[in-house]
Each structure stands twice: as C-alpha cells, then as structure tokens.
Coordinates of C-alpha atoms (C1' of nucleotides) in Angstrom, one line a residue:
Chain A
M1 CA -250.4 -38.9 -178.2
N2 CA -246.7 -38.4 -179.0
F3 CA -245.4 -38.9 -182.5
D4 CA -241.9 -38.3 -182.9
P5 CA -240.7 -38.9 -186.7
T6 CA -236.9 -39.1 -185.8
K7 CA -237.5 -42.0 -183.8
S8 CA -238.4 -44.5 -186.1
L9 CA -235.5 -44.4 -188.2
S10 CA -235.5 -47.9 -189.8
G11 CA -235.1 -50.8 -187.4
S12 CA -231.5 -50.1 -186.7
G13 CA -231.3 -49.1 -183.0
D14 CA -231.7 -45.4 -182.2
Q15 CA -229.5 -44.4 -179.2
S16 CA -231.4 -42.7 -176.5
A17 CA -232.2 -38.9 -177.0
T18 CA -230.1 -38.3 -174.0
H19 CA -227.1 -39.8 -175.6
R20 CA -227.9 -37.9 -178.8
T21 CA -228.4 -34.8 -176.8
Y22 CA -224.8 -35.2 -175.1
M23 CA -222.9 -35.9 -178.3
M24 CA -224.6 -32.8 -179.8
L25 CA -224.1 -30.5 -176.9
R26 CA -220.5 -31.7 -176.5
R27 CA -219.6 -31.0 -180.0
M28 CA -221.2 -27.8 -180.2
I29 CA -218.8 -27.0 -177.0
V30 CA -215.7 -28.2 -178.3
T31 CA -216.1 -26.5 -181.4
G32 CA -217.1 -23.4 -180.0
V33 CA -220.7 -23.1 -181.3
I34 CA -221.4 -22.6 -177.7
G35 CA -218.9 -20.1 -176.4
P36 CA -216.8 -20.3 -173.0
G37 CA -218.8 -19.4 -170.0
E38 CA -222.0 -19.0 -172.1
K39 CA -225.2 -19.7 -170.1
L40 CA -227.0 -23.1 -171.0
K41 CA -230.8 -22.3 -170.9
I42 CA -232.7 -25.6 -170.5
E43 CA -235.5 -23.7 -172.5
G44 CA -233.5 -22.4 -175.3
L45 CA -231.8 -25.7 -175.5
R46 CA -235.1 -27.4 -175.5
K47 CA -236.1 -25.7 -179.0
R48 CA -232.7 -25.8 -180.6
L49 CA -232.1 -29.7 -179.8
E50 CA -236.1 -30.4 -180.3
T51 CA -236.2 -32.8 -177.2
G52 CA -237.4 -32.7 -173.8
A53 CA -236.1 -31.2 -170.5
S54 CA -234.9 -34.3 -169.1
P55 CA -232.5 -35.5 -171.6
I56 CA -230.8 -32.0 -171.6
R57 CA -230.3 -32.0 -168.1
E58 CA -228.6 -35.4 -168.0
A59 CA -226.6 -34.8 -171.2
L60 CA -225.4 -31.5 -169.0
S61 CA -224.7 -33.7 -166.1
L62 CA -222.6 -35.9 -167.9
L63 CA -220.6 -33.1 -169.6
T64 CA -220.2 -31.9 -166.0
S65 CA -217.8 -34.6 -165.6
D66 CA -215.9 -34.2 -168.6
N67 CA -214.8 -30.7 -167.3
L68 CA -216.7 -29.0 -170.4
V69 CA -220.0 -27.9 -168.4
E70 CA -220.1 -26.3 -164.8
R71 CA -223.0 -26.7 -162.9
I72 CA -223.8 -23.9 -160.3
D73 CA -226.2 -25.0 -157.9
Q74 CA -229.7 -23.6 -158.1
R75 CA -228.7 -21.4 -161.1
G76 CA -228.3 -23.9 -163.9
F77 CA -225.3 -24.9 -166.3
R78 CA -222.6 -22.6 -168.3
A79 CA -220.2 -24.0 -170.6
S80 CA -216.9 -24.1 -168.6
P81 CA -214.7 -21.0 -169.1
I82 CA -211.3 -20.7 -170.5
S83 CA -208.1 -19.3 -169.1
R84 CA -204.5 -19.5 -169.7
E85 CA -204.0 -21.3 -166.1
N86 CA -206.6 -23.9 -167.6
F87 CA -205.0 -24.5 -170.7
E88 CA -201.4 -25.0 -169.2
E89 CA -202.8 -27.5 -166.7
I90 CA -204.6 -29.2 -169.5
L91 CA -201.4 -29.3 -171.5
G92 CA -199.1 -30.5 -168.6
L93 CA -201.6 -33.3 -167.6
R94 CA -201.9 -34.3 -171.1
C95 CA -198.2 -34.8 -171.5
A96 CA -197.8 -36.6 -168.0
L97 CA -200.7 -39.0 -168.8
E98 CA -200.1 -39.7 -172.7
D99 CA -196.5 -40.3 -171.7
M100 CA -197.5 -42.9 -169.3
A101 CA -200.2 -44.5 -171.4
L102 CA -198.0 -44.4 -174.8
R103 CA -195.2 -46.4 -173.0
Q104 CA -197.5 -49.0 -171.6
S105 CA -199.3 -49.2 -175.0
I106 CA -195.7 -49.7 -176.7
A107 CA -194.7 -52.3 -174.1
K108 CA -197.8 -54.4 -174.9
R109 CA -197.6 -53.9 -178.9
N110 CA -198.4 -57.0 -181.0
Q111 CA -199.1 -57.2 -184.8
A112 CA -202.8 -56.3 -184.7
W113 CA -202.3 -53.0 -183.3
E114 CA -199.5 -52.0 -185.2
E115 CA -201.8 -52.6 -188.2
R116 CA -204.3 -50.5 -186.5
V117 CA -202.0 -47.5 -186.0
V118 CA -200.9 -47.7 -189.4
L119 CA -204.6 -47.7 -190.8
S120 CA -205.5 -44.8 -188.5
H121 CA -202.8 -42.8 -189.7
H122 CA -203.5 -43.4 -193.2
H123 CA -207.0 -42.4 -192.6
M124 CA -206.1 -39.4 -190.9
T125 CA -203.7 -38.5 -193.8
R126 CA -206.5 -39.1 -196.3
G127 CA -208.9 -37.1 -194.2
Q128 CA -207.3 -33.7 -194.6
G129 CA -208.9 -32.8 -197.5
S130 CA -212.4 -33.2 -195.3
G131 CA -214.0 -30.5 -193.3
D132 CA -212.6 -29.6 -189.8
E133 CA -214.8 -31.7 -188.0
A134 CA -214.3 -34.8 -189.8
F135 CA -210.3 -34.6 -189.7
E136 CA -210.4 -33.7 -185.8
D137 CA -212.5 -36.8 -185.3
L138 CA -209.6 -39.0 -187.2
H139 CA -206.7 -36.9 -185.7
K140 CA -208.1 -38.0 -182.5
A141 CA -208.8 -41.6 -183.5
F142 CA -205.1 -41.9 -184.5
H143 CA -203.9 -40.5 -181.1
M144 CA -206.2 -43.0 -179.1
T145 CA -205.2 -45.7 -181.2
L146 CA -201.8 -45.4 -180.0
L147 CA -202.8 -45.3 -176.4
E148 CA -205.2 -48.5 -177.0
L149 CA -203.3 -50.9 -175.5
C150 CA -202.3 -49.0 -172.1
E151 CA -202.9 -50.7 -168.8
G152 CA -206.4 -49.8 -168.0
P153 CA -209.8 -47.9 -169.1
I154 CA -209.4 -45.3 -166.4
L155 CA -206.4 -43.9 -167.9
R156 CA -207.6 -43.8 -171.6
K157 CA -210.9 -42.0 -170.4
F158 CA -208.3 -39.5 -168.8
C159 CA -206.6 -38.9 -171.9
S160 CA -209.6 -38.8 -173.8
Q161 CA -211.2 -36.0 -171.8
L162 CA -207.9 -34.1 -171.8
Y163 CA -207.8 -34.6 -175.4
D164 CA -211.2 -32.9 -176.1
L165 CA -210.5 -30.3 -173.3
N166 CA -207.4 -29.4 -175.7
I167 CA -208.9 -29.5 -178.8
R168 CA -211.4 -26.7 -177.6
Y169 CA -208.8 -24.4 -177.3
R170 CA -207.7 -25.0 -180.7
Y171 CA -211.4 -24.3 -182.2
L172 CA -211.7 -21.2 -179.9
A173 CA -208.6 -20.0 -181.4
G174 CA -210.1 -20.6 -184.9
Q175 CA -206.8 -21.9 -185.7
S176 CA -207.7 -25.8 -186.7
D177 CA -207.0 -24.9 -190.3
Q178 CA -203.6 -23.5 -189.8
Y179 CA -203.0 -26.4 -187.6
K180 CA -203.9 -28.8 -190.3
R181 CA -201.6 -27.1 -192.8
R182 CA -198.7 -26.8 -190.4
D183 CA -196.3 -29.7 -191.0
V184 CA -197.7 -32.0 -188.5
S185 CA -197.6 -34.9 -190.9
S186 CA -194.1 -35.5 -190.4
E187 CA -194.5 -35.0 -186.6
H188 CA -197.3 -37.9 -186.8
R189 CA -195.1 -40.1 -188.8
D190 CA -192.2 -40.0 -186.5
I191 CA -194.6 -40.9 -183.5
M192 CA -196.1 -43.6 -185.5
D193 CA -192.7 -45.0 -186.7
A194 CA -191.2 -44.9 -183.2
A195 CA -194.1 -46.3 -181.6
I196 CA -194.2 -49.5 -184.2
S197 CA -190.7 -50.2 -183.9
G198 CA -191.0 -50.3 -180.1
D199 CA -189.0 -47.5 -179.2
A200 CA -190.5 -46.2 -176.2
D201 CA -188.5 -43.2 -175.3
L202 CA -188.3 -41.8 -178.9
A203 CA -191.9 -42.0 -179.4
S204 CA -192.6 -40.5 -176.3
D205 CA -190.3 -37.6 -177.0
H206 CA -192.1 -37.0 -180.4
L207 CA -195.3 -37.2 -179.0
L208 CA -194.7 -34.6 -176.3
S209 CA -192.9 -32.1 -178.7
H210 CA -195.8 -32.5 -180.8
Y211 CA -198.0 -31.4 -177.8
R212 CA -195.8 -28.6 -176.8
K213 CA -195.2 -27.5 -180.1
T214 CA -198.9 -27.0 -180.7
G215 CA -199.5 -25.8 -177.1
A216 CA -196.6 -23.1 -177.4
F217 CA -198.4 -22.0 -180.7
L218 CA -201.7 -21.6 -178.9
A219 CA -200.5 -20.0 -175.8
D220 CA -199.1 -17.1 -177.8
L221 CA -202.8 -16.3 -178.7
F222 CA -203.6 -15.4 -175.2
D223 CA -201.2 -12.8 -175.1
G224 CA -202.8 -11.4 -178.5
T225 CA -206.1 -10.1 -178.8
E226 CA -209.2 -11.7 -177.6
F227 CA -210.0 -14.7 -175.0
S228 CA -211.9 -12.8 -172.3
Chain B
M1 CA -217.2 -30.3 -146.7
N2 CA -220.1 -32.3 -145.8
F3 CA -222.6 -31.0 -143.0
D4 CA -225.2 -32.6 -141.4
P5 CA -227.7 -34.0 -144.0
T6 CA -230.8 -32.5 -142.6
K7 CA -231.6 -29.8 -144.6
S8 CA -232.0 -26.8 -141.9
L9 CA -228.6 -25.4 -141.4
S10 CA -229.3 -22.4 -140.0
G11 CA -229.4 -19.6 -142.5
S12 CA -228.0 -21.3 -145.5
G13 CA -230.4 -22.6 -147.7
D14 CA -231.0 -26.1 -148.7
Q15 CA -229.0 -27.8 -151.1
S16 CA -230.8 -29.3 -154.1
A17 CA -232.5 -32.7 -154.0
T18 CA -230.0 -33.7 -156.9
H19 CA -227.0 -32.7 -154.7
R20 CA -228.3 -34.5 -151.4
T21 CA -229.0 -38.0 -153.4
Y22 CA -225.7 -37.5 -155.3
M23 CA -224.2 -37.3 -151.9
M24 CA -226.2 -40.2 -150.5
L25 CA -225.8 -42.6 -153.4
R26 CA -222.1 -42.0 -153.4
R27 CA -221.7 -42.6 -149.8
M28 CA -223.7 -46.2 -150.3
I29 CA -221.7 -47.2 -153.0
V30 CA -218.4 -46.4 -151.5
T31 CA -219.4 -47.9 -148.2
G32 CA -220.7 -50.9 -149.9
V33 CA -224.3 -50.5 -148.9
I34 CA -224.8 -51.0 -152.4
G35 CA -222.6 -53.9 -153.7
P36 CA -220.9 -54.0 -156.9
G37 CA -222.8 -54.8 -159.9
E38 CA -225.9 -54.2 -158.3
K39 CA -228.5 -52.8 -160.3
L40 CA -230.0 -49.5 -159.5
K41 CA -233.7 -49.3 -159.8
I42 CA -234.9 -46.0 -160.1
E43 CA -238.2 -46.9 -158.5
G44 CA -236.5 -48.7 -155.5
L45 CA -234.2 -45.8 -154.9
R46 CA -236.9 -43.1 -155.1
K47 CA -238.8 -44.8 -152.2
R48 CA -235.6 -45.5 -150.5
L49 CA -234.4 -41.8 -150.5
E50 CA -237.7 -40.3 -150.5
T51 CA -237.4 -38.2 -153.5
G52 CA -238.7 -38.0 -157.3
A53 CA -237.1 -39.8 -160.4
S54 CA -235.4 -36.8 -161.8
P55 CA -232.8 -36.0 -159.0
I56 CA -231.9 -39.7 -158.7
R57 CA -231.6 -40.0 -162.5
E58 CA -229.1 -36.8 -162.5
A59 CA -227.2 -38.3 -159.4
L60 CA -226.5 -41.1 -161.1
S61 CA -225.4 -39.4 -164.1
L62 CA -223.0 -37.6 -162.0
L63 CA -221.7 -40.7 -160.3
T64 CA -221.2 -42.3 -163.9
S65 CA -218.5 -39.9 -164.3
D66 CA -216.8 -40.8 -160.9
N67 CA -216.5 -44.3 -162.4
L68 CA -218.8 -45.3 -159.5
V69 CA -221.8 -46.1 -161.6
E70 CA -222.2 -47.5 -164.8
R71 CA -224.8 -46.5 -167.6
I72 CA -226.1 -49.0 -169.4
D73 CA -227.9 -47.4 -172.6
Q74 CA -231.8 -48.3 -172.4
R75 CA -231.2 -50.5 -169.6
G76 CA -230.5 -48.3 -166.4
F77 CA -227.7 -48.0 -164.2
R78 CA -225.7 -50.3 -162.2
A79 CA -223.1 -49.9 -159.5
S80 CA -219.5 -50.3 -161.2
P81 CA -218.4 -54.0 -160.8
I82 CA -215.2 -54.6 -159.1
S83 CA -212.0 -56.8 -160.2
R84 CA -208.3 -57.3 -159.6
E85 CA -207.5 -55.2 -162.8
N86 CA -209.7 -52.6 -161.9
F87 CA -208.1 -52.5 -158.4
E88 CA -204.6 -52.4 -159.6
E89 CA -205.0 -49.8 -162.3
I90 CA -206.5 -47.6 -159.5
L91 CA -203.8 -48.0 -157.3
G92 CA -201.0 -47.5 -160.1
L93 CA -202.8 -44.4 -161.2
R94 CA -203.1 -43.1 -157.9
C95 CA -199.5 -43.4 -157.3
A96 CA -198.7 -41.7 -160.2
L97 CA -201.0 -38.7 -160.1
E98 CA -200.6 -38.2 -156.3
D99 CA -196.7 -38.2 -156.6
M100 CA -197.0 -35.6 -159.3
A101 CA -199.6 -33.3 -157.3
L102 CA -197.7 -33.8 -154.2
R103 CA -194.6 -32.6 -155.3
Q104 CA -196.3 -29.6 -157.0
S105 CA -197.6 -28.6 -153.6
I106 CA -194.6 -29.1 -151.7
A107 CA -193.0 -26.7 -154.5
K108 CA -195.5 -24.4 -153.4
R109 CA -195.7 -24.7 -150.0
N110 CA -196.2 -21.8 -147.4
Q111 CA -196.9 -21.3 -143.9
A112 CA -200.9 -21.3 -144.3
W113 CA -200.7 -24.7 -146.2
E114 CA -198.0 -26.1 -143.5
E115 CA -200.8 -25.2 -140.7
R116 CA -203.6 -26.7 -142.6
V117 CA -201.8 -29.9 -143.0
V118 CA -201.0 -30.1 -139.1
L119 CA -204.4 -29.2 -138.2
S120 CA -206.2 -31.9 -140.5
H121 CA -203.3 -34.5 -139.5
H122 CA -204.5 -33.6 -135.8
H123 CA -207.9 -34.0 -136.6
M124 CA -207.6 -37.2 -138.1
T125 CA -205.7 -38.9 -135.1
R126 CA -208.3 -37.6 -133.2
G127 CA -210.8 -39.4 -134.9
Q128 CA -209.7 -42.7 -134.8
G129 CA -212.2 -43.3 -131.8
S130 CA -215.2 -42.1 -134.1
G131 CA -217.3 -44.5 -136.5
D132 CA -215.5 -45.5 -139.5
E133 CA -217.1 -43.0 -141.9
A134 CA -216.3 -40.3 -139.9
F135 CA -212.4 -41.4 -139.5
E136 CA -212.5 -41.8 -143.4
D137 CA -213.7 -38.3 -143.9
L138 CA -210.9 -37.1 -141.8
H139 CA -208.4 -39.3 -143.5
K140 CA -209.7 -38.2 -147.1
A141 CA -209.1 -34.5 -145.8
F142 CA -205.7 -35.0 -144.5
H143 CA -204.8 -36.6 -148.0
M144 CA -206.2 -34.0 -150.2
T145 CA -204.9 -31.2 -147.8
L146 CA -201.4 -32.5 -148.9
L147 CA -202.4 -32.0 -152.3
E148 CA -204.0 -28.9 -151.8
L149 CA -201.7 -26.6 -153.5
C150 CA -200.9 -28.4 -156.7
E151 CA -201.2 -26.8 -160.1
G152 CA -204.6 -27.3 -160.7
P153 CA -208.1 -28.3 -160.1
I154 CA -208.2 -31.0 -162.7
L155 CA -205.4 -33.0 -161.3
R156 CA -206.9 -32.7 -157.8
K157 CA -210.3 -34.0 -159.1
F158 CA -208.9 -36.8 -160.2
C159 CA -206.9 -37.4 -157.4
S160 CA -210.4 -37.2 -155.2
Q161 CA -211.9 -39.6 -157.7
L162 CA -209.2 -42.3 -157.3
Y163 CA -209.4 -41.8 -153.7
D164 CA -212.8 -43.0 -153.6
L165 CA -212.4 -45.9 -156.0
N166 CA -209.7 -46.9 -153.5
I167 CA -211.5 -46.5 -150.5
R168 CA -214.2 -48.4 -151.9
Y169 CA -212.3 -51.5 -152.2
R170 CA -211.3 -51.4 -148.3
Y171 CA -215.0 -51.0 -147.3
L172 CA -215.8 -53.9 -149.5
A173 CA -213.1 -55.9 -148.0
G174 CA -214.5 -55.0 -144.7
Q175 CA -211.0 -54.1 -143.5
S176 CA -211.6 -50.5 -142.5
D177 CA -211.3 -51.3 -139.0
Q178 CA -208.2 -53.1 -139.3
Y179 CA -206.6 -50.6 -141.4
K180 CA -207.4 -47.9 -138.6
R181 CA -205.6 -50.1 -136.4
R182 CA -202.5 -51.1 -138.5
D183 CA -199.9 -48.8 -137.4
V184 CA -200.8 -46.2 -140.1
S185 CA -200.1 -43.5 -137.8
S186 CA -196.5 -43.4 -138.0
E187 CA -196.8 -43.6 -141.9
H188 CA -198.8 -40.5 -141.9
R189 CA -196.6 -38.8 -139.8
D190 CA -193.7 -39.5 -142.0
I191 CA -195.3 -38.1 -144.7
M192 CA -196.4 -35.1 -143.0
D193 CA -192.8 -34.2 -141.5
A194 CA -191.4 -34.7 -145.1
A195 CA -193.9 -32.6 -146.8
I196 CA -193.6 -29.7 -144.2
S197 CA -189.7 -29.8 -144.1
G198 CA -190.1 -29.6 -148.0
D199 CA -188.3 -32.9 -148.9
A200 CA -190.5 -33.8 -152.0
D201 CA -188.6 -37.1 -152.6
L202 CA -188.9 -38.4 -149.0
A203 CA -192.7 -37.2 -148.6
S204 CA -193.2 -39.0 -152.1
D205 CA -191.7 -42.1 -151.1
H206 CA -193.6 -42.4 -147.8
L207 CA -196.8 -41.4 -149.5
L208 CA -196.3 -44.1 -152.4
S209 CA -195.1 -46.9 -149.9
H210 CA -198.1 -45.9 -147.8
Y211 CA -200.5 -46.7 -150.7
R212 CA -198.5 -49.8 -152.1
K213 CA -198.8 -51.3 -148.2
T214 CA -202.3 -50.8 -148.1
G215 CA -202.4 -52.0 -151.8
A216 CA -200.8 -55.1 -151.3
F217 CA -202.7 -55.9 -148.1
L218 CA -206.0 -55.6 -149.9
A219 CA -204.7 -57.3 -153.1
D220 CA -204.3 -60.7 -151.3
L221 CA -207.9 -60.5 -150.5
F222 CA -208.6 -61.2 -154.1
D223 CA -206.6 -64.6 -153.8
G224 CA -208.7 -65.1 -150.5
T225 CA -212.3 -66.1 -150.2
E226 CA -214.9 -64.0 -151.9
F227 CA -215.1 -61.2 -154.3
S228 CA -217.3 -62.1 -157.2
Chain C
dT1 C1' -237.8 -82.6 -176.2
dG2 C1' -236.0 -78.4 -177.4
dA3 C1' -236.0 -74.0 -180.5
dG4 C1' -238.6 -70.0 -181.4
dG5 C1' -241.8 -66.5 -180.7
dC6 C1' -245.5 -64.2 -178.4
dA7 C1' -247.5 -61.8 -174.4
dA8 C1' -247.7 -59.9 -170.0
dG9 C1' -245.2 -57.7 -166.4
dA10 C1' -241.6 -54.9 -165.3
dA11 C1' -238.5 -50.9 -165.5
dT12 C1' -236.5 -47.3 -168.3
dA13 C1' -236.9 -42.7 -170.8
dT14 C1' -239.0 -39.2 -171.7
dC15 C1' -242.5 -35.5 -171.1
dG16 C1' -245.6 -31.5 -169.6
dA17 C1' -246.8 -28.9 -165.8
dT18 C1' -246.1 -26.6 -161.5
dA19 C1' -243.6 -24.9 -157.4
dT20 C1' -239.3 -22.4 -156.0
dT21 C1' -235.7 -19.8 -156.4
dT22 C1' -233.0 -16.5 -158.4
dC23 C1' -232.4 -12.0 -161.3
dA24 C1' -233.0 -7.2 -162.9
dC25 C1' -235.2 -3.4 -162.0
dC26 C1' -237.8 0.3 -159.9
dC27 C1' -238.9 3.1 -156.3
dA28 C1' -238.8 5.3 -152.1
dA29 C1' -236.3 7.1 -148.0
dT30 C1' -232.1 8.8 -146.2
Chain D
dA1 C1' -227.2 10.7 -155.7
dT2 C1' -226.9 6.0 -153.3
dT3 C1' -228.5 2.1 -150.7
dG4 C1' -232.4 -1.0 -149.4
dG5 C1' -236.3 -3.4 -150.0
dG6 C1' -239.5 -5.2 -152.6
dT7 C1' -242.1 -6.8 -157.2
dG8 C1' -242.4 -8.9 -161.5
dA9 C1' -240.3 -11.6 -164.7
dA10 C1' -237.6 -15.6 -166.0
dA11 C1' -235.4 -20.0 -165.2
dT12 C1' -234.4 -23.7 -162.8
dA13 C1' -235.6 -28.1 -160.0
dT14 C1' -238.7 -31.3 -159.2
dC15 C1' -242.9 -34.3 -159.6
dG16 C1' -246.3 -37.1 -161.6
dA17 C1' -247.8 -39.4 -165.5
dT18 C1' -247.2 -41.9 -169.9
dA19 C1' -245.1 -44.0 -173.8
dT20 C1' -241.3 -47.1 -175.0
dT21 C1' -238.5 -50.9 -174.2
dC22 C1' -236.7 -54.9 -172.1
dT23 C1' -237.2 -59.4 -169.7
dT24 C1' -239.0 -63.4 -168.5
dG25 C1' -242.0 -67.3 -168.7
dC26 C1' -245.0 -69.9 -171.2
dC27 C1' -246.8 -72.3 -175.3
dT28 C1' -246.7 -73.8 -179.6
dC29 C1' -244.7 -76.2 -183.3
dA30 C1' -241.4 -79.1 -185.3

DNA sequence: TGAGGCAAGAATATCGATATTTCACCCAAT
DNA sequence: ATTGGGTGAAATATCGATATTCTTGCCTCA
C-alpha cells in the first residue's frame, strides 16, 4: 500500500533511502543549515526529509562516526557542538595527516595522476563563478586528488573527514564567499606545481601554509562576536 | 569501561539495546568469532543476540565507521576483509599517530596522570593470568592511558580505532597467547619509565619498536599458511 | 551444449505502531 | 521562597510486518 513517486526514477538505480538521507543531513550540518549543538529530532527530520524513522536513525549513526553528530544514549542525537579547541585540533591533525598523505602520494606519482590533478584544478578554477556549494565540492575534489595515491584508504578517509569538519567552520563563519575571493588561486597553483614537479617538501610547505592561513583567518572569528 | 554485560548493574539503568549489540558485535569481530569477510545476516544475528532488527542495523552502522564492518548498498553488511596491505597501513598509521599523541601527552604530564599510568600498568601485569580477552582489555587500557593527555579527543579516537583493528589481526593469527608470553613486560616497562620521566624521544622509540616488533612478528604469518 | 532469462526463495530496507524513557512544569510542604 | 515529588506531554528506542531487491537454480531456445 505504499507508493513512493521518488522511487521510480527511470531505470538508473536509486540509492537507498539511508544513503540519500545521509548525504542530505551531512550537507545540512556542514553548511550550517543545521546549527552546532542543535537537537536532531527524528520526527521533525522525518517530515522534513520525507522518509521514515529507520533511514534517519541509520544516517545519524553513520554521521556519528564522522564526528558531525553526537549520540546521547537514550536521549537522541544532536549536531556536534563547536569550540575553539575543537577547531584547533582539527587544523593541527589535518596538517599532520595531509602532510603525510601528500608526501606518500607524490612519491608514487605518475602521469595519469598528474593529469587528474591538473584537471581537477582546472575545474575548480572554473567553478569560482558557481554557487558556494558547487565550488566547495570542486575544492574538496582538488585537495583529495592530491592525496589520491597515498598508501591506503584509511588515511584518505581520515583526511576526508577532517576536511569536512574544517569546511564546516568556514560555512559557520559565513566566510565562504570571502574565502573564494581571497587570493587563494595562487596558493593552489603553488601546491599543484610543486606536487607535479615532485618536490614534496615544497608542496607540503605550500599546503600547510595554505591551511594555516585559512586557519588563522577563521580563528580570529572566535574572538569576535558570536560562536556560542 | 565495560562492565558486566548483564543488564542489572545496581542502580544505574540499562544501556540501550543498540549499545549492547554494538559492544557484542565488536568483540565478536575483533576476536574472530566472526571471521573476515563473513556475511552478517540480520536475521541470524537477531536470533543469536536476542534482539530486534533495528538495534542490529544501527550497531552495524556504527561499526562501519570503525572500519570493522563494510556496508554494501542494498546488499547488507559484512565483516571487513583482511589483507597484508591493510595490516601494513594500520601499523604505519598507528606508529605515526601514537607517536604524535604520546609526545603531546608527555608534554602535559602531571602527577595524577603518572599515577594512572603506573596503576594501569600494574593491573595489566597482574592480568596476565586471566583469559585472553580480559588481558587484552587491560592492555588496551594501559596504552590508552599513556595517550590520555594528548591534545584532543579526535586523535584519541583514531588511536583507539587503530588499536582495535590491529588487535584483530593478532586474534585472527591466534597468537594472543604467544604474545602474552613473549617478553613484552620489559618493553612495557621501558615505555612507562621513559614516559613518566618525561623523556618523550625515548618513550616514543620504545613504543614504536614495541609495535614494530609485534608487527614484524605478525607479518610473517601472512607468508606462512592461511589468511584467505 | 551453452547462453539467456524467468521464477521461486531468501535477505534487505523500510514503514507504522508501541512501550519506555526523559523533560518540563506545577503544586504542596517546609 | 525554595526544594521535592509527582504528573502529563514529548521524544526515543524498539518491535513486528511488509514491500523491494538480490540470488540462485532451472528451463528453454538457439
């Protein structure tokens, strides 16, 4: 007795409701549509996302391990709170792990990889005209491509998680625009050029300084007004 | 932090069924009761663990992010497979992250921490007579106590995850016994002494050599007989 | 004989409903 | 006035049932 019109989207395979829900919730939390510390009520989300309770609970469980959602036993879920300490830990870990991953990746570089790096950089440059979210996707793709050849999937996963956590702070600060306009292009180009030429030390320097610059920029906001 | 699985712990209420299920499944996978790559059928687990399908699905989702379980969209869950590459990545990452965490921890050391380290070491030494699982819990507690003061919870969580993944290989190799009997006591003592005296370099050396020794030992097993 | 496809069976994903638990508020008693 | 207890409302955790999807084995047709 159950017709779901969204389910019959021409032959091309749907993903599971859980996966859809996971992606939507993640985006909502990262972009700040759902604020830090906000209570995530099943019933509310059920209506908002037009799905049942089970997919939502599962998606939230998944997000828990991404450190985007906290589970309070017997008391539901809430979006992870933010804090200066949290931000600083993310930045520090990110620098350490991406440094490691980038060096491994460069060590194993080959032509196909170099081409993918150039391409993703190009796409990102092009995407500066698009909306914030579209640009951020391309931006992430570029950074992840740089790490693509690193030793293993676990490290890549950690980096990806930390990336999302970091981006979240940028969205919350509402500075995504400003960031895009900052002269970040040259920083990206420096990283890319060094990586492709195989100079791991230089590439890592550029990468970390890129992160720390953005980091210092955001850290100031904590001293400013908001941020409970 | 895990007490007796029977629910009636005086006064303090039960944990949720999801949490119980999570702990049980995790233990079963880590200790090899559930083998690598094994299909995890909801219905089977439902009967085996005497609970409903929802808690099991949620527990499996949680385990997915610990890299102990893989989710195959629309095709259920399976215990993560093992491989030499996977093992080596775990070992390498573990060395890198625990090195970092241990140094941070030592840098912030204080008397209360030193006492906890000594105590957990003592408990571990004592526990060598107990069963494998009991000893492994104490062993983990000791190592995690060493990292207790590190900068943040994310790093600790990563270390804890990697620890479990590593231990799993030891169980799968069926060498937990042998490990216990190896002269691991002196290695632990060296680590502890260096940590407490504040010599981060020395402590880290001891810790990493401790891991690598065990690592080399296990790696040989891959060349030996089994391991699908 | 082999490839392709259909059908039955099994397993998953999801829904709706219910039993517990928690939370917020009010009232009484000191 | 403040604390303690109790009550009702809201939300969660869990269960049982159903719709969907995948798998496997068999049968037909070239």
